[in-house]
């Protein structure tokens, strides 16, 4: 089945540690996105990528990094510079060049600092 | 700058009621509008996408309408069920380049048995 797979579902990070969240899609979508969701707040865009080997900062990129070496994959690294990383992270993909540019989401990764 | 507003923020209804969720946007130059559902601790599930040239879309008990001139979309849920309880979000691509999605804060719906 086509879709987006995020892993792991739960992730625990120690202070000062970098962790990487995985996002893979088999929808042949050009664009991929990472969002952060905190309780009671809306979705906030961290990074997005329109094409392989290119990505742009979103609204809250500080303390995060990404890569887009393959069309199917858009991993997010939460670095030690991110002071408050505990949140729910969501990955999405779509084809923005189409009028029917429906977005699809993975099931999310819950990151907790311990 | 495109802004998306969803009203009400929360809604509680008895089972069986028909209900309407609202989504407003400030810039009518949109490519489309998409409605999503999110269950607690889960990702977003796409419900309906309405293209800019369409007036409405239907899927089962869900009907979404779009009025670009007034900057509004409504999601109509017929004969609500407890399983409809979730947060409903709407999003539009940002005007001009369609690269990013602009999100509302969502409506939290509780359908009581």
PDB file of C-alpha atoms in Angstrom:
ATOM      1  CA  UNK A   1       0.000   0.000   0.000  1.00  0.00           C
ATOM      2  CA  UNK A   2       1.131   3.551  -0.687  1.00  0.00           C
ATOM      3  CA  UNK A   3       1.785   5.777   2.266  1.00  0.00           C
ATOM      4  CA  UNK A   4       4.190   7.438   4.634  1.00  0.00           C
ATOM      5  CA  UNK A   5       6.057   5.560   7.328  1.00  0.00           C
ATOM      6  CA  UNK A   6       7.565   7.272  10.343  1.00  0.00           C
ATOM      7  CA  UNK A   7       9.825   5.514  12.781  1.00  0.00           C
ATOM      8  CA  UNK A   8      10.207   5.035  15.609  1.00  0.00           C
ATOM      9  CA  UNK A   9       6.788   5.662  17.120  1.00  0.00           C
ATOM     10  CA  UNK A  10       8.332   6.605  20.476  1.00  0.00           C
ATOM     11  CA  UNK A  11      11.821   7.988  21.031  1.00  0.00           C
ATOM     12  CA  UNK A  12      13.639   8.987  24.188  1.00  0.00           C
ATOM     13  CA  UNK A  13      16.551  11.375  24.132  1.00  0.00           C
ATOM     14  CA  UNK A  14      19.067  12.143  26.814  1.00  0.00           C
ATOM     15  CA  UNK A  15      20.257  15.679  27.403  1.00  0.00           C
ATOM     16  CA  UNK A  16      22.947  16.657  24.901  1.00  0.00           C
ATOM     17  CA  UNK A  17      22.193  13.818  22.514  1.00  0.00           C
ATOM     18  CA  UNK A  18      21.314  14.049  18.827  1.00  0.00           C
ATOM     19  CA  UNK A  19      18.521  11.807  17.565  1.00  0.00           C
ATOM     20  CA  UNK A  20      17.217  11.133  14.071  1.00  0.00           C
ATOM     21  CA  UNK A  21      13.581  10.571  13.119  1.00  0.00           C
ATOM     22  CA  UNK A  22      12.889   8.602   9.976  1.00  0.00           C
ATOM     23  CA  UNK A  23      10.294   9.422   7.307  1.00  0.00           C
ATOM     24  CA  UNK A  24       9.829   7.318   4.164  1.00  0.00           C
ATOM     25  CA  UNK A  25       7.154   7.682   1.461  1.00  0.00           C
ATOM     26  CA  UNK A  26       6.272   5.529  -1.528  1.00  0.00           C
ATOM     27  CA  UNK A  27       3.728   7.938  -3.009  1.00  0.00           C
ATOM     28  CA  UNK A  28       6.206   9.375  -5.534  1.00  0.00           C
ATOM     29  CA  UNK A  29       5.617  12.830  -4.047  1.00  0.00           C
ATOM     30  CA  UNK A  30       8.091  15.597  -4.776  1.00  0.00           C
ATOM     31  CA  UNK A  31       7.628  17.580  -1.561  1.00  0.00           C
ATOM     32  CA  UNK A  32       8.098  16.419   2.010  1.00  0.00           C
ATOM     33  CA  UNK A  33       7.528  18.271   5.262  1.00  0.00           C
ATOM     34  CA  UNK A  34       8.326  18.029   8.969  1.00  0.00           C
ATOM     35  CA  UNK A  35       5.965  19.517  11.532  1.00  0.00           C
ATOM     36  CA  UNK A  36       6.095  19.809  15.282  1.00  0.00           C
ATOM     37  CA  UNK A  37       2.913  19.604  17.345  1.00  0.00           C
ATOM     38  CA  UNK A  38       2.718  20.633  21.009  1.00  0.00           C
ATOM     39  CA  UNK A  39      -0.322  20.223  23.261  1.00  0.00           C
ATOM     40  CA  UNK A  40      -2.892  22.902  22.593  1.00  0.00           C
ATOM     41  CA  UNK A  41      -0.924  24.355  19.682  1.00  0.00           C
ATOM     42  CA  UNK A  42      -1.264  24.082  15.963  1.00  0.00           C
ATOM     43  CA  UNK A  43       1.100  22.464  13.522  1.00  0.00           C
ATOM     44  CA  UNK A  44       4.401  24.324  13.153  1.00  0.00           C
ATOM     45  CA  UNK A  45       6.616  23.786  10.124  1.00  0.00           C
ATOM     46  CA  UNK A  46      10.226  22.823  10.855  1.00  0.00           C
ATOM     47  CA  UNK A  47      11.677  22.107   7.406  1.00  0.00           C
ATOM     48  CA  UNK A  48      10.389  21.249   3.969  1.00  0.00           C
ATOM     49  CA  UNK A  49      11.873  19.947   0.756  1.00  0.00           C
ATOM     50  CA  UNK A  50      10.527  20.463  -2.754  1.00  0.00           C
ATOM     51  CA  UNK A  51      13.040  18.264  -4.524  1.00  0.00           C
ATOM     52  CA  UNK A  52      15.956  15.939  -3.892  1.00  0.00           C
ATOM     53  CA  UNK A  53      19.069  17.641  -2.500  1.00  0.00           C
ATOM     54  CA  UNK A  54      17.150  20.830  -1.684  1.00  0.00           C
ATOM     55  CA  UNK A  55      15.335  21.924   1.462  1.00  0.00           C
ATOM     56  CA  UNK A  56      14.160  25.113   3.144  1.00  0.00           C
ATOM     57  CA  UNK A  57      13.751  26.232   6.730  1.00  0.00           C
ATOM     58  CA  UNK A  58      10.273  26.514   8.067  1.00  0.00           C
ATOM     59  CA  UNK A  59       9.090  28.630  10.973  1.00  0.00           C
ATOM     60  CA  UNK A  60      10.981  26.826  13.764  1.00  0.00           C
ATOM     61  CA  UNK A  61      14.126  25.341  12.166  1.00  0.00           C
ATOM     62  CA  UNK A  62      16.585  26.221  14.951  1.00  0.00           C
ATOM     63  CA  UNK A  63      18.032  23.111  16.585  1.00  0.00           C
ATOM     64  CA  UNK A  64      16.952  20.808  13.761  1.00  0.00           C
ATOM     65  CA  UNK A  65      18.588  19.540  10.579  1.00  0.00           C
ATOM     66  CA  UNK A  66      17.390  17.528   7.585  1.00  0.00           C
ATOM     67  CA  UNK A  67      18.667  15.867   4.434  1.00  0.00           C
ATOM     68  CA  UNK A  68      16.982  14.816   1.182  1.00  0.00           C
ATOM     69  CA  UNK A  69      19.341  12.452  -0.589  1.00  0.00           C
ATOM     70  CA  UNK A  70      16.524  10.305  -1.996  1.00  0.00           C
ATOM     71  CA  UNK A  71      13.044  11.255  -3.156  1.00  0.00           C
ATOM     72  CA  UNK A  72      11.519   8.714  -0.799  1.00  0.00           C
ATOM     73  CA  UNK A  73      13.322   9.744   2.374  1.00  0.00           C
ATOM     74  CA  UNK A  74      13.426  12.907   4.497  1.00  0.00           C
ATOM     75  CA  UNK A  75      15.050  12.238   7.902  1.00  0.00           C
ATOM     76  CA  UNK A  76      14.940  14.851  10.661  1.00  0.00           C
ATOM     77  CA  UNK A  77      17.749  15.195  13.202  1.00  0.00           C
ATOM     78  CA  UNK A  78      16.957  16.840  16.504  1.00  0.00           C
ATOM     79  CA  UNK A  79      20.251  18.235  17.722  1.00  0.00           C
ATOM     80  CA  UNK A  80      21.426  19.089  21.211  1.00  0.00           C
ATOM     81  CA  UNK A  81      20.917  22.745  20.278  1.00  0.00           C
ATOM     82  CA  UNK A  82      17.131  22.238  20.418  1.00  0.00           C
ATOM     83  CA  UNK A  83      16.394  23.243  23.986  1.00  0.00           C
ATOM     84  CA  UNK A  84      12.864  21.914  24.254  1.00  0.00           C
ATOM     85  CA  UNK A  85      12.548  18.943  21.912  1.00  0.00           C
ATOM     86  CA  UNK A  86       9.801  17.057  23.728  1.00  0.00           C
ATOM     87  CA  UNK A  87       6.919  17.071  21.231  1.00  0.00           C
ATOM     88  CA  UNK A  88       4.993  15.070  18.651  1.00  0.00           C
ATOM     89  CA  UNK A  89       6.666  15.138  15.227  1.00  0.00           C
ATOM     90  CA  UNK A  90       4.736  14.631  12.012  1.00  0.00           C
ATOM     91  CA  UNK A  91       6.020  14.039   8.493  1.00  0.00           C
ATOM     92  CA  UNK A  92       3.940  14.750   5.399  1.00  0.00           C
ATOM     93  CA  UNK A  93       4.269  14.616   1.634  1.00  0.00           C
ATOM     94  CA  UNK A  94       2.428  16.029  -1.392  1.00  0.00           C
ATOM     95  CA  UNK A  95       2.906  17.101  -5.008  1.00  0.00           C
ATOM     96  CA  UNK A  96       2.603  20.900  -4.862  1.00  0.00           C
ATOM     97  CA  UNK A  97       2.636  21.330  -8.621  1.00  0.00           C
ATOM     98  CA  UNK A  98      -0.847  19.850  -8.939  1.00  0.00           C
ATOM     99  CA  UNK A  99      -4.224  21.423  -8.236  1.00  0.00           C
ATOM    100  CA  UNK A 100      -5.085  18.169  -6.516  1.00  0.00           C
ATOM    101  CA  UNK A 101      -2.053  18.450  -4.225  1.00  0.00           C
ATOM    102  CA  UNK A 102      -3.423  16.281  -1.454  1.00  0.00           C
ATOM    103  CA  UNK A 103      -1.175  15.996   1.574  1.00  0.00           C
ATOM    104  CA  UNK A 104      -0.650  12.716   3.402  1.00  0.00           C
ATOM    105  CA  UNK A 105       0.808  12.204   6.844  1.00  0.00           C
ATOM    106  CA  UNK A 106       2.697   9.557   8.735  1.00  0.00           C
ATOM    107  CA  UNK A 107       1.561   8.320  12.143  1.00  0.00           C
ATOM    108  CA  UNK A 108       4.007  10.514  14.013  1.00  0.00           C
ATOM    109  CA  UNK A 109       6.947  10.115  16.385  1.00  0.00           C
ATOM    110  CA  UNK A 110       6.644  11.144  20.010  1.00  0.00           C
ATOM    111  CA  UNK A 111       9.992  12.378  21.294  1.00  0.00           C
ATOM    112  CA  UNK A 112      10.635  12.704  25.000  1.00  0.00           C
ATOM    113  CA  UNK A 113      13.715  14.086  26.719  1.00  0.00           C
ATOM    114  CA  UNK A 114      14.739  12.043  29.745  1.00  0.00           C
TER     115      UNK A 114
ATOM    116  CA  UNK B   1      -0.311  36.815   4.292  1.00  0.00           C
ATOM    117  CA  UNK B   2      -2.730  33.905   4.333  1.00  0.00           C
ATOM    118  CA  UNK B   3      -4.374  33.168   7.671  1.00  0.00           C
ATOM    119  CA  UNK B   4      -6.711  30.286   8.448  1.00  0.00           C
ATOM    120  CA  UNK B   5      -9.225  30.341  11.291  1.00  0.00           C
ATOM    121  CA  UNK B   6     -11.399  27.523  12.566  1.00  0.00           C
ATOM    122  CA  UNK B   7     -14.503  28.105  14.623  1.00  0.00           C
ATOM    123  CA  UNK B   8     -15.512  26.784  17.066  1.00  0.00           C
ATOM    124  CA  UNK B   9     -12.350  25.618  18.832  1.00  0.00           C
ATOM    125  CA  UNK B  10     -14.324  22.889  20.580  1.00  0.00           C
ATOM    126  CA  UNK B  11     -17.738  21.328  20.103  1.00  0.00           C
ATOM    127  CA  UNK B  12     -19.678  18.754  22.092  1.00  0.00           C
ATOM    128  CA  UNK B  13     -22.853  17.234  20.651  1.00  0.00           C
ATOM    129  CA  UNK B  14     -25.117  14.256  21.348  1.00  0.00           C
ATOM    130  CA  UNK B  15     -24.956  11.294  19.037  1.00  0.00           C
ATOM    131  CA  UNK B  16     -27.101  11.585  15.918  1.00  0.00           C
ATOM    132  CA  UNK B  17     -26.859  15.324  15.457  1.00  0.00           C
ATOM    133  CA  UNK B  18     -25.912  16.890  12.161  1.00  0.00           C
ATOM    134  CA  UNK B  19     -23.125  19.402  12.633  1.00  0.00           C
ATOM    135  CA  UNK B  20     -21.068  21.974  10.776  1.00  0.00           C
ATOM    136  CA  UNK B  21     -17.439  22.885  11.273  1.00  0.00           C
ATOM    137  CA  UNK B  22     -16.142  26.142   9.866  1.00  0.00           C
ATOM    138  CA  UNK B  23     -12.868  27.149   8.235  1.00  0.00           C
ATOM    139  CA  UNK B  24     -12.111  30.710   7.096  1.00  0.00           C
ATOM    140  CA  UNK B  25      -9.171  31.984   5.083  1.00  0.00           C
ATOM    141  CA  UNK B  26      -8.086  35.540   4.293  1.00  0.00           C
ATOM    142  CA  UNK B  27      -6.662  35.200   0.769  1.00  0.00           C
ATOM    143  CA  UNK B  28      -9.099  33.767  -1.761  1.00  0.00           C
ATOM    144  CA  UNK B  29      -6.351  32.918  -4.279  1.00  0.00           C
ATOM    145  CA  UNK B  30      -6.119  29.292  -3.193  1.00  0.00           C
ATOM    146  CA  UNK B  31      -5.371  26.181  -5.225  1.00  0.00           C
ATOM    147  CA  UNK B  32      -7.467  23.959  -2.986  1.00  0.00           C
ATOM    148  CA  UNK B  33      -8.559  23.378   0.586  1.00  0.00           C
ATOM    149  CA  UNK B  34      -8.098  20.163   2.508  1.00  0.00           C
ATOM    150  CA  UNK B  35      -9.861  18.817   5.595  1.00  0.00           C
ATOM    151  CA  UNK B  36      -8.120  16.413   7.966  1.00  0.00           C
ATOM    152  CA  UNK B  37      -8.999  14.414  11.020  1.00  0.00           C
ATOM    153  CA  UNK B  38      -6.606  13.739  13.898  1.00  0.00           C
ATOM    154  CA  UNK B  39      -7.228  11.216  16.656  1.00  0.00           C
ATOM    155  CA  UNK B  40      -5.306  11.662  19.932  1.00  0.00           C
ATOM    156  CA  UNK B  41      -1.671  10.645  19.580  1.00  0.00           C
ATOM    157  CA  UNK B  42      -2.062   9.834  15.895  1.00  0.00           C
ATOM    158  CA  UNK B  43      -1.123  11.361  12.581  1.00  0.00           C
ATOM    159  CA  UNK B  44      -3.493  13.325  10.371  1.00  0.00           C
ATOM    160  CA  UNK B  45      -5.898  11.525   8.065  1.00  0.00           C
ATOM    161  CA  UNK B  46      -7.000  13.284   4.901  1.00  0.00           C
ATOM    162  CA  UNK B  47     -10.801  13.496   4.688  1.00  0.00           C
ATOM    163  CA  UNK B  48     -11.568  15.651   1.676  1.00  0.00           C
ATOM    164  CA  UNK B  49      -9.782  17.976  -0.727  1.00  0.00           C
ATOM    165  CA  UNK B  50     -11.736  20.587  -2.666  1.00  0.00           C
ATOM    166  CA  UNK B  51     -10.068  22.097  -5.682  1.00  0.00           C
ATOM    167  CA  UNK B  52     -10.464  25.835  -6.258  1.00  0.00           C
ATOM    168  CA  UNK B  53     -12.870  25.243  -9.158  1.00  0.00           C
ATOM    169  CA  UNK B  54     -15.164  22.996  -7.108  1.00  0.00           C
ATOM    170  CA  UNK B  55     -18.026  23.986  -4.810  1.00  0.00           C
ATOM    171  CA  UNK B  56     -18.220  20.820  -2.737  1.00  0.00           C
ATOM    172  CA  UNK B  57     -16.959  17.308  -2.179  1.00  0.00           C
ATOM    173  CA  UNK B  58     -18.675  14.388  -0.496  1.00  0.00           C
ATOM    174  CA  UNK B  59     -17.378  11.263   1.176  1.00  0.00           C
ATOM    175  CA  UNK B  60     -19.885   9.122   3.005  1.00  0.00           C
ATOM    176  CA  UNK B  61     -21.450  11.183   5.804  1.00  0.00           C
ATOM    177  CA  UNK B  62     -19.044  14.053   5.182  1.00  0.00           C
ATOM    178  CA  UNK B  63     -19.679  16.979   2.866  1.00  0.00           C
ATOM    179  CA  UNK B  64     -17.249  19.842   2.437  1.00  0.00           C
ATOM    180  CA  UNK B  65     -18.156  23.069   0.677  1.00  0.00           C
ATOM    181  CA  UNK B  66     -15.983  25.893  -0.582  1.00  0.00           C
ATOM    182  CA  UNK B  67     -16.901  29.540  -1.175  1.00  0.00           C
ATOM    183  CA  UNK B  68     -13.745  31.294  -2.339  1.00  0.00           C
ATOM    184  CA  UNK B  69     -15.350  34.696  -2.668  1.00  0.00           C
ATOM    185  CA  UNK B  70     -16.259  34.772   1.010  1.00  0.00           C
ATOM    186  CA  UNK B  71     -13.143  32.902   2.138  1.00  0.00           C
ATOM    187  CA  UNK B  72     -15.045  30.075   3.785  1.00  0.00           C
ATOM    188  CA  UNK B  73     -15.288  26.322   3.819  1.00  0.00           C
ATOM    189  CA  UNK B  74     -17.622  24.180   5.888  1.00  0.00           C
ATOM    190  CA  UNK B  75     -17.408  20.525   6.808  1.00  0.00           C
ATOM    191  CA  UNK B  76     -20.837  19.013   7.332  1.00  0.00           C
ATOM    192  CA  UNK B  77     -21.053  15.761   9.301  1.00  0.00           C
ATOM    193  CA  UNK B  78     -24.382  13.985   9.063  1.00  0.00           C
ATOM    194  CA  UNK B  79     -25.788  11.758  11.796  1.00  0.00           C
ATOM    195  CA  UNK B  80     -22.746  12.093  14.044  1.00  0.00           C
ATOM    196  CA  UNK B  81     -21.394   9.041  15.874  1.00  0.00           C
ATOM    197  CA  UNK B  82     -19.069   8.674  18.886  1.00  0.00           C
ATOM    198  CA  UNK B  83     -16.404   7.444  16.474  1.00  0.00           C
ATOM    199  CA  UNK B  84     -16.418  10.881  14.857  1.00  0.00           C
ATOM    200  CA  UNK B  85     -14.856  12.315  18.014  1.00  0.00           C
ATOM    201  CA  UNK B  86     -11.506  13.790  16.979  1.00  0.00           C
ATOM    202  CA  UNK B  87      -9.845  17.070  16.080  1.00  0.00           C
ATOM    203  CA  UNK B  88     -10.668  18.366  12.618  1.00  0.00           C
ATOM    204  CA  UNK B  89      -8.193  20.618  10.818  1.00  0.00           C
ATOM    205  CA  UNK B  90      -8.303  22.512   7.562  1.00  0.00           C
ATOM    206  CA  UNK B  91      -5.365  23.708   5.482  1.00  0.00           C
ATOM    207  CA  UNK B  92      -4.766  25.697   2.305  1.00  0.00           C
ATOM    208  CA  UNK B  93      -1.583  25.997   0.215  1.00  0.00           C
ATOM    209  CA  UNK B  94       0.013  29.398   0.659  1.00  0.00           C
ATOM    210  CA  UNK B  95      -0.977  31.814  -2.063  1.00  0.00           C
ATOM    211  CA  UNK B  96       1.413  32.305  -4.917  1.00  0.00           C
ATOM    212  CA  UNK B  97       3.689  29.303  -4.912  1.00  0.00           C
ATOM    213  CA  UNK B  98       1.677  26.423  -3.403  1.00  0.00           C
ATOM    214  CA  UNK B  99       4.764  25.251  -1.546  1.00  0.00           C
ATOM    215  CA  UNK B 100       3.629  25.268   2.047  1.00  0.00           C
ATOM    216  CA  UNK B 101       0.336  24.596   3.768  1.00  0.00           C
ATOM    217  CA  UNK B 102      -1.266  27.162   6.050  1.00  0.00           C
ATOM    218  CA  UNK B 103      -3.132  25.555   8.930  1.00  0.00           C
ATOM    219  CA  UNK B 104      -6.032  26.343  11.168  1.00  0.00           C
ATOM    220  CA  UNK B 105      -5.800  25.407  14.849  1.00  0.00           C
ATOM    221  CA  UNK B 106      -8.562  22.844  14.532  1.00  0.00           C
ATOM    222  CA  UNK B 107     -11.941  22.070  16.049  1.00  0.00           C
ATOM    223  CA  UNK B 108     -12.004  19.462  18.801  1.00  0.00           C
ATOM    224  CA  UNK B 109     -15.223  17.456  18.420  1.00  0.00           C
ATOM    225  CA  UNK B 110     -16.779  15.239  21.062  1.00  0.00           C
ATOM    226  CA  UNK B 111     -19.830  13.178  20.108  1.00  0.00           C
ATOM    227  CA  UNK B 112     -21.512  11.827  23.229  1.00  0.00           C
ATOM    228  CA  UNK B 113     -23.399   8.521  23.217  1.00  0.00           C
TER     229      UNK B 113
END
